[in-house]
Coordinates of C-alpha atoms in Angstrom, one line a residue:
M1 CA -48.7 -9.3 63.7
D2 CA -48.7 -10.4 67.3
N3 CA -46.2 -8.2 69.2
Q4 CA -45.2 -11.1 71.4
E5 CA -43.9 -13.1 68.5
V6 CA -40.2 -12.1 68.6
S7 CA -38.5 -15.4 67.8
V8 CA -36.8 -15.7 64.1
D9 CA -37.2 -19.2 62.6
V10 CA -35.1 -18.6 59.5
E11 CA -35.4 -22.1 58.4
A12 CA -39.3 -22.0 58.5
P13 CA -40.8 -23.3 55.3
I14 CA -42.6 -20.9 52.7
D15 CA -46.3 -20.8 53.7
K16 CA -48.2 -20.8 50.3
T17 CA -51.8 -19.9 51.0
N18 CA -54.5 -18.4 48.9
D19 CA -53.4 -14.9 50.2
D20 CA -51.4 -13.5 47.0
R21 CA -48.8 -11.8 49.4
S22 CA -47.9 -15.2 51.1
L23 CA -46.9 -16.5 47.4
P24 CA -43.2 -16.1 46.8
F25 CA -42.4 -12.6 46.2
S26 CA -40.7 -11.5 42.9
I27 CA -38.0 -8.8 42.9
F28 CA -38.9 -8.2 39.3
K29 CA -42.6 -7.4 39.5
K30 CA -44.0 -3.9 39.0
A31 CA -43.2 -1.3 41.3
N32 CA -46.1 0.2 43.3
N33 CA -45.4 3.8 42.6
P34 CA -43.2 5.0 39.6
V35 CA -41.1 8.0 40.3
T36 CA -39.6 10.4 37.8
L37 CA -36.3 12.2 39.5
K38 CA -35.5 15.3 38.3
F39 CA -32.8 17.6 39.5
E40 CA -32.0 21.2 38.3
N41 CA -29.0 23.3 38.7
L42 CA -27.6 21.5 41.9
V43 CA -24.6 23.2 43.6
Y44 CA -23.2 21.8 46.6
T45 CA -20.6 23.4 48.9
V46 CA -18.7 22.3 51.8
K47 CA -16.4 24.1 54.3
L48 CA -12.7 22.7 54.6
E49 CA -11.2 23.3 58.0
D50 CA -7.5 24.0 58.0
P51 CA -6.1 21.1 60.3
N52 CA -3.4 23.5 61.5
G53 CA -5.5 26.7 61.5
C54 CA -5.7 26.8 65.4
F55 CA -2.0 27.3 65.5
R56 CA -2.2 30.1 63.0
T57 CA -3.0 33.8 63.4
N58 CA -5.0 34.1 60.1
H59 CA -7.3 31.1 60.6
K60 CA -9.6 31.0 57.6
T61 CA -12.5 28.6 56.6
E62 CA -12.0 27.4 52.9
E63 CA -15.4 26.8 50.9
R64 CA -15.1 24.0 48.2
T65 CA -17.8 23.5 45.6
I66 CA -18.2 19.8 45.2
L67 CA -21.3 20.1 42.5
K68 CA -21.4 22.9 40.0
G69 CA -24.8 23.2 38.5
L70 CA -25.9 19.7 37.7
T71 CA -29.2 19.3 35.9
G72 CA -30.9 16.0 34.5
F73 CA -33.8 13.4 35.1
V74 CA -34.4 9.7 34.9
K75 CA -37.7 8.2 34.3
P76 CA -39.3 4.9 35.8
G77 CA -37.7 1.9 33.7
E78 CA -34.4 3.6 33.2
I79 CA -31.0 3.4 34.6
L80 CA -28.9 6.4 35.0
A81 CA -25.1 5.6 35.3
M82 CA -23.0 8.7 36.9
L83 CA -19.4 8.4 35.5
G84 CA -16.5 10.2 36.4
P85 CA -13.0 10.0 38.0
S86 CA -12.6 9.8 41.7
G87 CA -13.2 13.1 43.3
S88 CA -15.7 14.3 40.5
G89 CA -18.7 14.5 42.9
K90 CA -20.4 11.0 41.9
T91 CA -21.1 9.9 45.6
S92 CA -22.0 13.5 46.8
L93 CA -24.7 13.8 43.8
L94 CA -26.2 10.4 44.6
T95 CA -26.1 11.1 48.3
A96 CA -28.1 14.2 47.5
L97 CA -30.3 12.8 45.2
G98 CA -31.1 10.0 47.8
G99 CA -31.9 12.8 50.6
R100 CA -29.1 11.6 52.7
L101 CA -26.8 14.6 53.0
G102 CA -26.0 14.9 56.6
E103 CA -27.0 18.1 58.5
G104 CA -24.3 20.5 58.5
K105 CA -22.0 18.8 56.2
G106 CA -22.4 21.5 53.4
K107 CA -25.0 23.6 51.6
L108 CA -27.0 22.4 48.8
T109 CA -28.8 24.6 46.3
G110 CA -31.0 24.0 43.4
N111 CA -34.3 21.8 43.1
I112 CA -34.8 18.0 43.4
S113 CA -38.0 16.7 42.9
Y114 CA -39.7 13.3 42.9
N115 CA -43.0 13.3 40.5
N116 CA -42.6 17.2 40.6
K117 CA -42.7 17.2 44.5
P118 CA -40.3 17.7 47.1
L119 CA -38.8 14.7 49.1
S120 CA -41.2 13.3 51.7
K121 CA -41.3 10.5 54.3
A122 CA -43.5 8.6 51.8
V123 CA -40.6 8.9 49.1
K124 CA -38.0 7.9 51.6
R125 CA -39.8 4.7 52.5
T126 CA -40.3 3.6 49.0
T127 CA -36.7 4.4 48.3
G128 CA -33.6 1.8 48.5
F129 CA -29.9 3.0 49.0
V130 CA -26.9 0.7 48.6
T131 CA -23.7 2.1 49.9
Q132 CA -20.5 1.3 48.6
D133 CA -19.1 -0.4 51.5
D134 CA -21.7 -2.8 52.3
A135 CA -22.6 -2.1 55.8
L136 CA -23.5 -5.7 57.1
Y137 CA -23.1 -7.4 60.4
P138 CA -20.1 -10.0 59.8
H139 CA -21.3 -12.7 62.0
L140 CA -25.0 -13.0 60.6
T141 CA -25.7 -15.4 58.0
V142 CA -27.1 -14.3 54.7
T143 CA -30.5 -15.6 55.9
E144 CA -30.3 -13.9 59.1
T145 CA -29.3 -10.7 57.6
L146 CA -32.4 -10.5 55.1
V147 CA -34.8 -11.9 57.5
F148 CA -34.1 -9.4 60.2
T149 CA -34.1 -6.6 57.9
A150 CA -37.6 -7.9 56.5
L151 CA -39.0 -8.1 60.2
L152 CA -37.9 -4.5 60.6
R153 CA -38.7 -2.8 57.3
L154 CA -41.6 -4.5 56.1
P155 CA -45.0 -3.0 57.9
N156 CA -47.5 -5.0 60.0
S157 CA -49.8 -5.3 57.1
F158 CA -47.6 -8.3 56.5
K159 CA -47.7 -11.2 59.0
K160 CA -44.5 -12.5 60.5
Q161 CA -44.3 -15.6 58.3
E162 CA -45.1 -13.5 55.2
K163 CA -42.1 -11.3 56.0
I164 CA -39.9 -14.2 56.2
N165 CA -41.2 -15.7 53.0
Q166 CA -40.6 -12.5 51.2
A167 CA -37.0 -12.6 52.5
K168 CA -36.3 -16.0 51.2
A169 CA -37.8 -15.4 47.8
V170 CA -35.5 -12.2 47.6
M171 CA -32.5 -14.6 48.5
T172 CA -33.7 -17.0 45.8
E173 CA -34.0 -14.5 42.9
L174 CA -30.7 -13.0 43.9
G175 CA -29.0 -16.4 43.6
L176 CA -28.1 -16.6 47.1
D177 CA -29.5 -20.0 48.1
R178 CA -26.1 -21.6 47.8
C179 CA -24.7 -19.4 50.5
K180 CA -27.8 -18.8 52.8
D181 CA -26.2 -20.4 55.7
T182 CA -22.9 -18.7 55.4
I183 CA -21.9 -15.8 57.4
I184 CA -21.3 -12.6 55.8
G185 CA -17.8 -12.1 57.1
G186 CA -15.3 -9.4 57.2
P187 CA -11.7 -8.2 56.7
F188 CA -10.5 -10.9 59.2
L189 CA -13.3 -13.4 59.2
R190 CA -14.0 -15.6 56.0
G191 CA -17.6 -15.3 54.9
V192 CA -19.2 -14.9 51.5
S193 CA -17.8 -13.5 48.3
G194 CA -17.8 -9.7 47.4
G195 CA -20.4 -10.4 44.7
E196 CA -22.6 -12.1 47.1
R197 CA -22.1 -9.4 49.7
K198 CA -23.2 -6.8 47.1
R199 CA -26.3 -8.9 46.1
V200 CA -27.1 -9.1 50.1
S201 CA -26.9 -5.4 50.2
I202 CA -29.1 -5.0 47.3
G203 CA -31.3 -7.7 48.7
Q204 CA -32.1 -5.6 51.9
E205 CA -33.1 -2.5 49.7
I206 CA -35.4 -4.3 47.4
L207 CA -37.6 -6.2 50.2
I208 CA -39.6 -3.1 50.3
N209 CA -40.2 -3.2 46.6
P210 CA -38.7 0.4 46.2
S211 CA -39.7 2.8 43.5
L212 CA -36.6 4.4 43.7
L213 CA -33.1 2.7 44.0
F214 CA -29.7 4.3 44.7
L215 CA -26.4 2.4 44.5
D216 CA -22.9 3.7 45.0
E217 CA -20.5 1.8 42.8
P218 CA -22.1 -1.7 43.0
T219 CA -19.5 -3.4 40.7
S220 CA -16.4 -1.8 42.6
G221 CA -13.8 -4.5 43.3
L222 CA -15.8 -7.3 41.4
D223 CA -14.5 -9.3 38.4
S224 CA -16.3 -8.7 35.3
T225 CA -18.6 -11.7 35.3
T226 CA -19.8 -10.7 38.9
A227 CA -20.1 -7.4 37.8
Q228 CA -22.3 -8.2 34.8
K229 CA -24.5 -10.3 36.9
I230 CA -25.1 -7.3 39.2
V231 CA -26.0 -4.8 36.4
S232 CA -28.2 -7.3 34.9
I233 CA -30.1 -7.5 38.2
L234 CA -30.4 -3.7 37.9
W235 CA -31.6 -3.9 34.5
E236 CA -34.4 -6.3 35.4
L237 CA -35.4 -4.0 38.4
A238 CA -35.6 -1.1 36.2
R239 CA -37.7 -2.9 33.5
G240 CA -40.2 -3.4 36.4
G241 CA -40.8 0.2 36.4
R242 CA -38.3 1.3 39.0
T243 CA -35.9 4.4 38.6
V244 CA -32.6 3.2 39.2
V245 CA -29.6 5.6 39.8
T246 CA -25.9 4.4 40.2
T247 CA -22.4 5.8 40.3
I248 CA -19.9 3.6 38.4
H249 CA -16.4 4.0 38.4
Q250 CA -14.9 2.1 35.0
P251 CA -17.4 -0.2 33.4
S252 CA -16.6 -2.7 31.0
S253 CA -18.0 -2.0 27.5
R254 CA -20.6 -4.8 27.8
L255 CA -22.0 -2.9 31.2
F256 CA -21.4 0.6 29.5
Y257 CA -24.2 -0.2 27.0
M258 CA -26.9 -1.6 29.7
F259 CA -27.4 2.0 30.9
D260 CA -30.0 3.9 29.7
K261 CA -28.7 7.4 30.5
L262 CA -25.4 8.5 31.3
L263 CA -24.1 11.5 33.4
L264 CA -20.5 12.3 32.8
L265 CA -18.8 14.5 35.4
S266 CA -15.5 16.4 35.6
E267 CA -14.6 18.0 38.9
G268 CA -18.2 18.6 39.6
N269 CA -19.1 19.8 36.3
P270 CA -21.4 18.0 33.9
I271 CA -19.7 17.5 30.6
Y272 CA -22.5 15.0 29.1
F273 CA -26.0 14.0 29.9
G274 CA -28.1 11.9 27.7
L275 CA -28.4 8.2 26.3
G276 CA -25.1 6.2 27.0
S277 CA -25.3 5.0 23.1
N278 CA -24.9 8.7 22.1
A279 CA -22.0 9.6 24.3
M280 CA -19.4 8.6 21.8
D281 CA -21.2 10.5 18.8
Y282 CA -21.6 13.7 20.8
F283 CA -17.7 14.0 21.7
A284 CA -16.9 13.2 18.1
S285 CA -19.2 15.8 16.7
G286 CA -17.4 18.4 19.0
G287 CA -13.9 17.2 17.9
Y288 CA -13.1 14.8 20.6
S289 CA -12.4 11.3 19.2
P290 CA -10.4 8.3 20.7
S291 CA -6.9 7.8 19.2
V292 CA -7.6 4.4 18.5
E293 CA -10.6 2.8 16.8
R294 CA -11.4 0.0 18.9
I295 CA -11.7 1.3 22.9
N296 CA -14.0 0.7 25.6
P297 CA -16.2 3.9 25.6
S298 CA -16.0 4.3 29.4
D299 CA -12.2 4.3 29.1
F300 CA -12.3 7.3 26.6
L301 CA -14.9 9.0 28.6
L302 CA -13.0 8.9 31.7
D303 CA -9.7 10.0 29.9
I304 CA -11.4 13.2 28.8
A305 CA -12.9 13.7 31.9
N306 CA -9.6 13.9 33.4
G307 CA -8.3 16.2 30.8
I308 CA -6.6 13.6 28.7
G309 CA -7.3 13.8 25.1
S310 CA -5.8 12.7 21.8
D311 CA -3.9 16.0 21.4
E312 CA -1.1 15.8 23.8
S313 CA -0.2 19.3 23.6
Q314 CA -3.5 20.6 25.1
R315 CA -3.4 21.0 28.9
P316 CA -5.8 18.9 31.2
E317 CA -7.1 22.3 32.5
A318 CA -7.8 23.5 29.0
L319 CA -9.4 20.4 28.0
K320 CA -11.7 20.3 30.9
A321 CA -12.9 23.8 30.5
A322 CA -13.8 23.3 26.6
L323 CA -15.7 20.4 27.6
V324 CA -17.6 22.1 30.2
E325 CA -18.3 25.1 27.6
L326 CA -19.1 22.5 24.9
Y327 CA -22.0 21.1 27.2
K328 CA -23.4 24.3 28.2
T329 CA -23.5 25.7 24.5
H330 CA -24.6 22.4 22.7
L331 CA -26.3 20.3 25.3
L332 CA -27.7 22.1 28.4
D333 CA -30.6 23.8 26.6
N334 CA -31.7 20.3 25.2
V335 CA -31.5 18.7 28.7
I336 CA -33.4 21.6 30.2
T337 CA -36.3 21.3 27.6
D338 CA -36.6 17.5 28.0
L339 CA -36.6 18.0 31.8
E340 CA -39.6 20.3 31.7
G341 CA -41.5 17.9 29.6
Q342 CA -41.5 15.3 32.1
D343 CA -44.7 16.3 33.7
D344 CA -46.8 13.2 33.0
L345 CA -46.5 11.8 36.7
S346 CA -46.7 15.4 38.2
N347 CA -50.1 15.0 39.9
K348 CA -49.6 11.5 41.0
P349 CA -49.0 10.8 44.8
I350 CA -46.5 8.9 46.0
E351 CA -47.9 6.2 48.5
N352 CA -46.9 2.8 49.4
P353 CA -50.2 1.3 50.8
H354 CA -48.2 -1.0 52.8
V355 CA -46.1 1.6 54.5
E356 CA -47.9 4.9 54.8
T357 CA -51.2 3.7 55.6
N358 CA -50.7 1.2 58.4
H359 CA -52.1 2.2 61.6
F360 CA -48.8 2.7 63.2
G361 CA -48.1 5.7 61.4
E362 CA -44.8 6.9 59.9
W363 CA -43.0 3.6 61.4
P364 CA -43.4 0.3 59.8
T365 CA -43.4 -1.7 63.1
T366 CA -44.2 -0.9 66.7
W367 CA -41.3 0.2 69.3
W368 CA -41.7 -3.3 71.1
Q369 CA -41.3 -5.3 67.8
Q370 CA -38.2 -3.0 66.9
F371 CA -36.6 -3.4 70.2
C372 CA -37.1 -7.5 70.4
V373 CA -35.8 -7.8 66.9
L374 CA -33.0 -5.5 67.3
L375 CA -32.2 -7.3 70.7
Q376 CA -32.2 -10.9 69.1
R377 CA -30.2 -9.5 66.1
G378 CA -27.6 -8.1 68.5
L379 CA -27.5 -11.2 70.5
K380 CA -26.7 -13.4 67.4
Q381 CA -24.2 -10.8 66.0
R382 CA -22.3 -10.4 69.3
R383 CA -22.3 -13.8 70.8
H384 CA -19.0 -14.7 69.6
D385 CA -17.5 -11.6 70.8
S386 CA -19.1 -11.1 74.2
F387 CA -18.3 -14.5 75.3
S388 CA -15.0 -15.2 73.5
G389 CA -12.5 -17.5 74.9
I390 CA -9.9 -15.0 75.4
K391 CA -12.1 -12.7 77.6
I392 CA -13.1 -15.4 79.8
A393 CA -9.8 -16.6 79.9
Q394 CA -8.6 -13.2 81.0
I395 CA -10.8 -12.8 83.8
F396 CA -10.4 -16.4 85.1
I397 CA -6.7 -15.9 85.1
V398 CA -6.7 -12.4 86.8
S399 CA -9.2 -13.8 89.3
I400 CA -7.1 -16.7 90.2
L401 CA -3.8 -14.7 90.3
C402 CA -5.6 -12.1 92.7
G403 CA -6.8 -15.0 95.0
L404 CA -3.2 -16.3 94.9
L405 CA -1.5 -13.2 95.8
W406 CA -4.1 -12.2 98.5
W407 CA -4.5 -15.7 99.7
Q408 CA -6.5 -15.8 103.0
T409 CA -5.4 -12.4 104.1
K410 CA -6.7 -11.9 107.7
L411 CA -7.8 -8.5 109.4
S412 CA -4.2 -8.1 110.7
R413 CA -3.3 -7.3 107.0
L414 CA -5.7 -4.5 106.6
Q415 CA -3.4 -2.8 104.1
D416 CA -3.4 -5.8 101.7
Q417 CA -7.2 -6.0 102.1
I418 CA -8.1 -2.4 101.1
G419 CA -5.5 -2.9 98.4
L420 CA -7.5 -5.8 96.9
L421 CA -10.4 -3.7 97.1
F422 CA -9.0 -1.0 95.2
F423 CA -7.6 -3.2 92.7
M424 CA -10.9 -4.7 92.1
S425 CA -12.4 -1.1 91.5
S426 CA -9.5 -0.2 89.1
F427 CA -9.7 -3.5 87.2
W428 CA -13.5 -3.4 86.8
A429 CA -13.3 0.4 85.8
F430 CA -10.9 -0.1 82.7
F431 CA -12.4 -3.6 81.6
P432 CA -16.0 -2.7 80.9
L433 CA -14.8 0.8 79.8
F434 CA -12.7 -0.6 76.9
Q435 CA -15.4 -3.3 76.1
Q436 CA -18.1 -0.5 75.5
I437 CA -16.2 2.5 74.1
F438 CA -16.0 0.7 70.7
T439 CA -19.5 0.0 70.5
F440 CA -20.9 2.9 68.7
P441 CA -17.6 3.8 66.5
Q442 CA -17.8 0.1 65.2
E443 CA -21.4 0.3 64.4
R444 CA -21.8 3.7 63.2
A445 CA -21.9 2.9 59.4
M446 CA -24.6 0.4 60.1
L447 CA -26.6 2.8 62.3
Q448 CA -26.4 5.8 59.8
K449 CA -27.6 3.4 57.0
E450 CA -30.3 2.0 58.8
R451 CA -31.6 5.1 60.5
S452 CA -31.4 7.1 57.1
S453 CA -33.7 4.4 55.7
G454 CA -36.3 4.9 58.5
M455 CA -35.9 1.3 59.5
Y456 CA -36.4 2.0 63.1
R457 CA -36.4 4.4 65.9
L458 CA -33.1 5.2 67.7
S459 CA -34.7 4.5 71.3
P460 CA -35.4 0.6 70.8
Y461 CA -31.8 0.5 69.0
F462 CA -30.2 2.1 72.0
M463 CA -32.1 0.0 74.6
S464 CA -31.4 -3.4 72.7
R465 CA -27.9 -2.4 72.9
V466 CA -27.9 -1.7 76.5
V467 CA -30.1 -4.8 77.5
G468 CA -28.1 -7.0 75.1
D469 CA -24.7 -6.2 76.8
L470 CA -26.0 -7.0 80.3
P471 CA -25.0 -10.7 80.4
M472 CA -21.6 -10.0 79.3
E473 CA -21.2 -7.0 81.7
L474 CA -22.6 -8.9 84.7
I475 CA -21.7 -12.5 84.5
L476 CA -17.9 -12.1 84.2
P477 CA -17.8 -9.9 87.3
C478 CA -19.8 -12.5 89.4
C479 CA -17.3 -15.0 88.3
F480 CA -14.4 -12.9 89.4
V481 CA -16.0 -12.1 92.8
L482 CA -16.9 -15.6 93.5
I483 CA -13.4 -16.9 93.0
T484 CA -11.3 -13.8 94.2
Y485 CA -13.6 -12.9 97.2
F486 CA -13.3 -16.3 99.1
M487 CA -9.7 -17.2 98.1
A488 CA -8.4 -13.9 99.4
G489 CA -10.4 -14.4 102.8
L490 CA -12.6 -11.3 102.7
N491 CA -15.6 -11.1 105.1
H492 CA -17.6 -14.4 104.7
H493 CA -21.0 -13.0 106.2
P494 CA -23.4 -13.3 103.2
A495 CA -24.6 -9.8 103.8
N496 CA -20.9 -8.4 103.3
F497 CA -20.5 -10.7 100.2
F498 CA -23.6 -9.5 98.3
L499 CA -22.9 -6.1 99.2
T500 CA -19.5 -6.3 97.6
L501 CA -21.0 -8.1 94.8
L502 CA -23.7 -5.4 94.1
V503 CA -21.4 -2.4 94.5
L504 CA -19.0 -4.0 91.9
L505 CA -21.8 -4.8 89.6
V506 CA -23.1 -1.2 89.8
H507 CA -19.6 -0.1 89.3
V508 CA -19.3 -2.2 86.0
L509 CA -22.4 -0.8 84.7
V510 CA -21.4 2.9 85.4
S511 CA -17.8 2.5 83.8
G512 CA -19.4 0.7 80.9
G513 CA -21.9 3.6 80.6
L514 CA -18.7 6.1 80.4
G515 CA -17.5 4.0 77.6
L516 CA -20.7 4.4 75.5
A517 CA -20.9 8.1 76.1
L518 CA -17.1 8.7 75.1
G519 CA -17.7 6.3 72.1
A520 CA -21.1 8.1 71.1
L521 CA -19.4 11.7 71.7
V522 CA -16.0 11.0 69.8
M523 CA -16.9 8.4 67.3
D524 CA -13.2 7.5 66.6
Q525 CA -11.9 4.5 68.2
K526 CA -8.3 5.8 68.8
S527 CA -9.4 9.1 70.2
A528 CA -12.0 7.8 72.4
T529 CA -9.5 5.1 73.7
T530 CA -7.1 7.8 74.7
L531 CA -9.6 9.9 76.2
G532 CA -11.1 7.1 78.0
S533 CA -7.5 6.1 79.5
V534 CA -6.9 9.8 80.7
I535 CA -10.3 10.2 82.3
M536 CA -10.1 6.9 84.0
L537 CA -6.6 7.3 85.4
T538 CA -7.7 10.7 86.7
F539 CA -10.5 9.0 88.3
L540 CA -8.3 6.4 90.0
L541 CA -5.7 8.8 91.2
A542 CA -8.2 10.9 93.1
G543 CA -10.0 7.6 94.3
G544 CA -8.5 8.0 97.8
Y545 CA -6.0 5.2 97.8
Y546 CA -2.8 6.5 96.1
V547 CA -2.9 10.1 97.6
Q548 CA -4.7 10.5 100.9
H549 CA -4.0 14.4 101.3
V550 CA -5.2 15.7 98.0
P551 CA -4.6 19.5 97.6
V552 CA -7.7 21.9 98.1
F553 CA -7.7 23.3 94.6
I554 CA -7.8 19.9 92.7
S555 CA -9.7 17.7 95.4
W556 CA -13.0 18.4 93.6
I557 CA -12.0 15.6 91.1
K558 CA -13.0 12.9 93.7
Y559 CA -16.5 14.1 93.6
V560 CA -16.9 13.1 89.9
S561 CA -14.7 10.0 90.2
I562 CA -16.4 6.7 89.8
G563 CA -13.5 5.0 91.7
Y564 CA -13.9 7.3 94.7
Y565 CA -17.3 6.2 95.5
T566 CA -16.7 2.6 94.4
Y567 CA -13.7 2.4 96.8
K568 CA -15.8 3.8 99.5
L569 CA -18.8 1.5 99.3
L570 CA -16.4 -1.6 99.1
I571 CA -15.0 -0.4 102.3
L572 CA -18.3 -0.1 103.7
G573 CA -19.3 -3.4 102.6
Q574 CA -16.4 -5.0 104.4
Y575 CA -15.8 -3.2 107.8
T576 CA -17.4 -0.9 110.3
A577 CA -15.8 2.0 112.0
N578 CA -15.7 0.4 115.5
E579 CA -14.4 -2.7 114.3
L580 CA -11.1 -4.1 115.7
Y581 CA -8.1 -5.2 114.0
P582 CA -4.7 -6.4 115.4
C583 CA -2.1 -3.5 115.2
G584 CA 1.3 -2.9 116.6
D585 CA 4.6 -4.6 115.8
D586 CA 3.5 -7.6 117.7
G587 CA -0.2 -7.6 116.9
K588 CA -1.3 -7.8 120.3
L589 CA -2.8 -4.1 120.3
K590 CA -6.3 -3.7 119.1
C591 CA -7.2 -0.6 117.1
H592 CA -10.2 0.6 115.3
V593 CA -10.8 0.0 111.6
G594 CA -12.1 3.7 111.4
D595 CA -8.7 5.0 112.8
F596 CA -6.6 3.1 110.0
E597 CA -4.5 5.6 108.0
G598 CA -5.6 4.1 104.7
I599 CA -9.3 4.3 105.7
K600 CA -9.6 7.3 108.0
N601 CA -9.6 10.1 105.0
I602 CA -12.2 7.9 103.2
G603 CA -14.3 7.6 106.3
F604 CA -17.6 5.4 106.9
H605 CA -20.0 8.2 106.6
S606 CA -22.0 9.4 103.3
G607 CA -22.6 5.9 102.0
L608 CA -26.1 6.9 100.9
V609 CA -24.8 9.8 98.9
S610 CA -21.9 7.5 97.3
A611 CA -24.6 5.0 96.2
L612 CA -26.7 8.1 94.8
A613 CA -23.8 9.4 93.0
L614 CA -23.3 6.2 91.1
A615 CA -26.9 5.9 90.4
V616 CA -26.9 9.4 88.9
M617 CA -23.7 8.5 86.8
L618 CA -25.5 5.0 85.8
V619 CA -28.3 6.9 84.1
G620 CA -26.4 10.2 83.4
Y621 CA -24.0 8.5 81.0
R622 CA -26.3 6.4 79.1
V623 CA -28.3 9.5 78.5
I624 CA -25.4 11.5 77.2
A625 CA -24.6 8.6 75.0
Y626 CA -28.4 8.7 73.6
L627 CA -28.2 12.1 73.0
A628 CA -24.8 12.1 71.0
L629 CA -26.4 9.5 69.0
M630 CA -29.2 11.6 67.9
R631 CA -27.1 13.1 65.4
I632 CA -26.4 9.7 63.5
G633 CA -28.5 9.2 60.6
K634 CA -29.8 12.7 60.6
T635 CA -30.5 14.1 57.1
K636 CA -31.5 17.5 55.6
S637 CA -34.7 15.9 54.2
G638 CA -35.9 14.6 57.5

């Protein structure tokens, strides 16, 4: 694949050549590396911090056990459905089996093996994981979403056109051709339907022809017909030799009997593991039968998992304990025996010849390819937001209003001129800060999903975000300066104009970098906004305009203030210390600008130091943001 070819022609026709990989890809073909997944005695505990603990003298950290000794297995060609009430541990188990438990979030004991071997990068790159919340970019179309995923996830043993062909073939086989040019949409943006969103999420994962496929409640929020289509797709994928594991909340009776194996959970305890078709007979043999003859099996199983049985006098806690004991005495030994017999694939290495043996090592594509694809995808996704009519109108209105308020201010109105300079530094501190502070909190789910899949390195993602935001960050400030500067009658000399513009652009980039850093550190939009407001207001108050005689014990704030250095450089860009301006009541007296009360404390010295300080902040804030992002997508399994 040519590293310079970065454009994505999503409308290109499928190229049919004699190369088999160029033929339309079938999502139902055989998996390359069948995987038997086994888990033994899994126990998962997390620490719960008391939110009021910092105000209490007996601050304690409570430990809660989410998974309580789970054992089971699933073979290629089978679908394992994990059923249970909300909070029973289904998602935690699925996340653990998929190797996506975040570092520091809890302690997992027990053993999980893939063909009797621990989780490796080879396994992870042949694993698909579909999250419940469908983390997708709302402004991309279905075709763009799948094509960009193919360009990032498929290795360079595929040519670029082959990757596009495979994305289109997946789209066709999932029945997405009808909505291929429709945007994904979101809560406040109309796009594809819920079932189509779910099929797009599944399509992203099966592009790599995974041997293992994990899905978290793929039918949640869908009508029965759409849910049937989704499960039918999973059934066909499993029959191709894949191992499919899914959580499901309350399937219909039609869906229930499409699952090969069933794991029923109650408060983290297993109360049934085995064939789904045998579940009702198992509980009937233990004396637990539904009170009515015709009932959806999943309804009955969820009732007893919640502790609700036919005997209304029995307490829920007692019923749950009895079901756990029944499982341990009548079923657990059989599960362990069957698990130990699954050794037929124990010596087979898990390798994807298109992923692990390509000459780029552990990543499917090069750094430059990842950067180019991510940059193009980011520009397509954010083009509607970056240059929205509201933002453009806001800048033009403010710039024209400033030009009218400070209309042709002469040097005799020096106080008004420096007031305009300080306003420019203030406005262009807050505007980019609040534009950038939401960047990473809004993309956290997407970044975590894609990084956990090993789709790309963090550095090309970060650099694509920084570079992709430059047009928005720089074009609007330029328009502001072009309008306001000449309307306000500031120094018309070209050198002064371009120096003022340069200082303001650097100031915008530094403020945006602070927003990126705060967003990456806090990862909560409300908290980051509050913290950003407090920090920026502190910087502005110490900027040298409002308070000129700051007490010594707090004067150090100005040395970390973005506004202080920007205000100083803006003044240096307009005036010289020995420049004369009309002063006195009649304006006939001439005074030095350097002696003006509002400028004297700022001074005309240390201009180089101020420029260097902004340069350090320009780089430093982005380094902080990058380091903060390194924790996103990390998993215990690597």
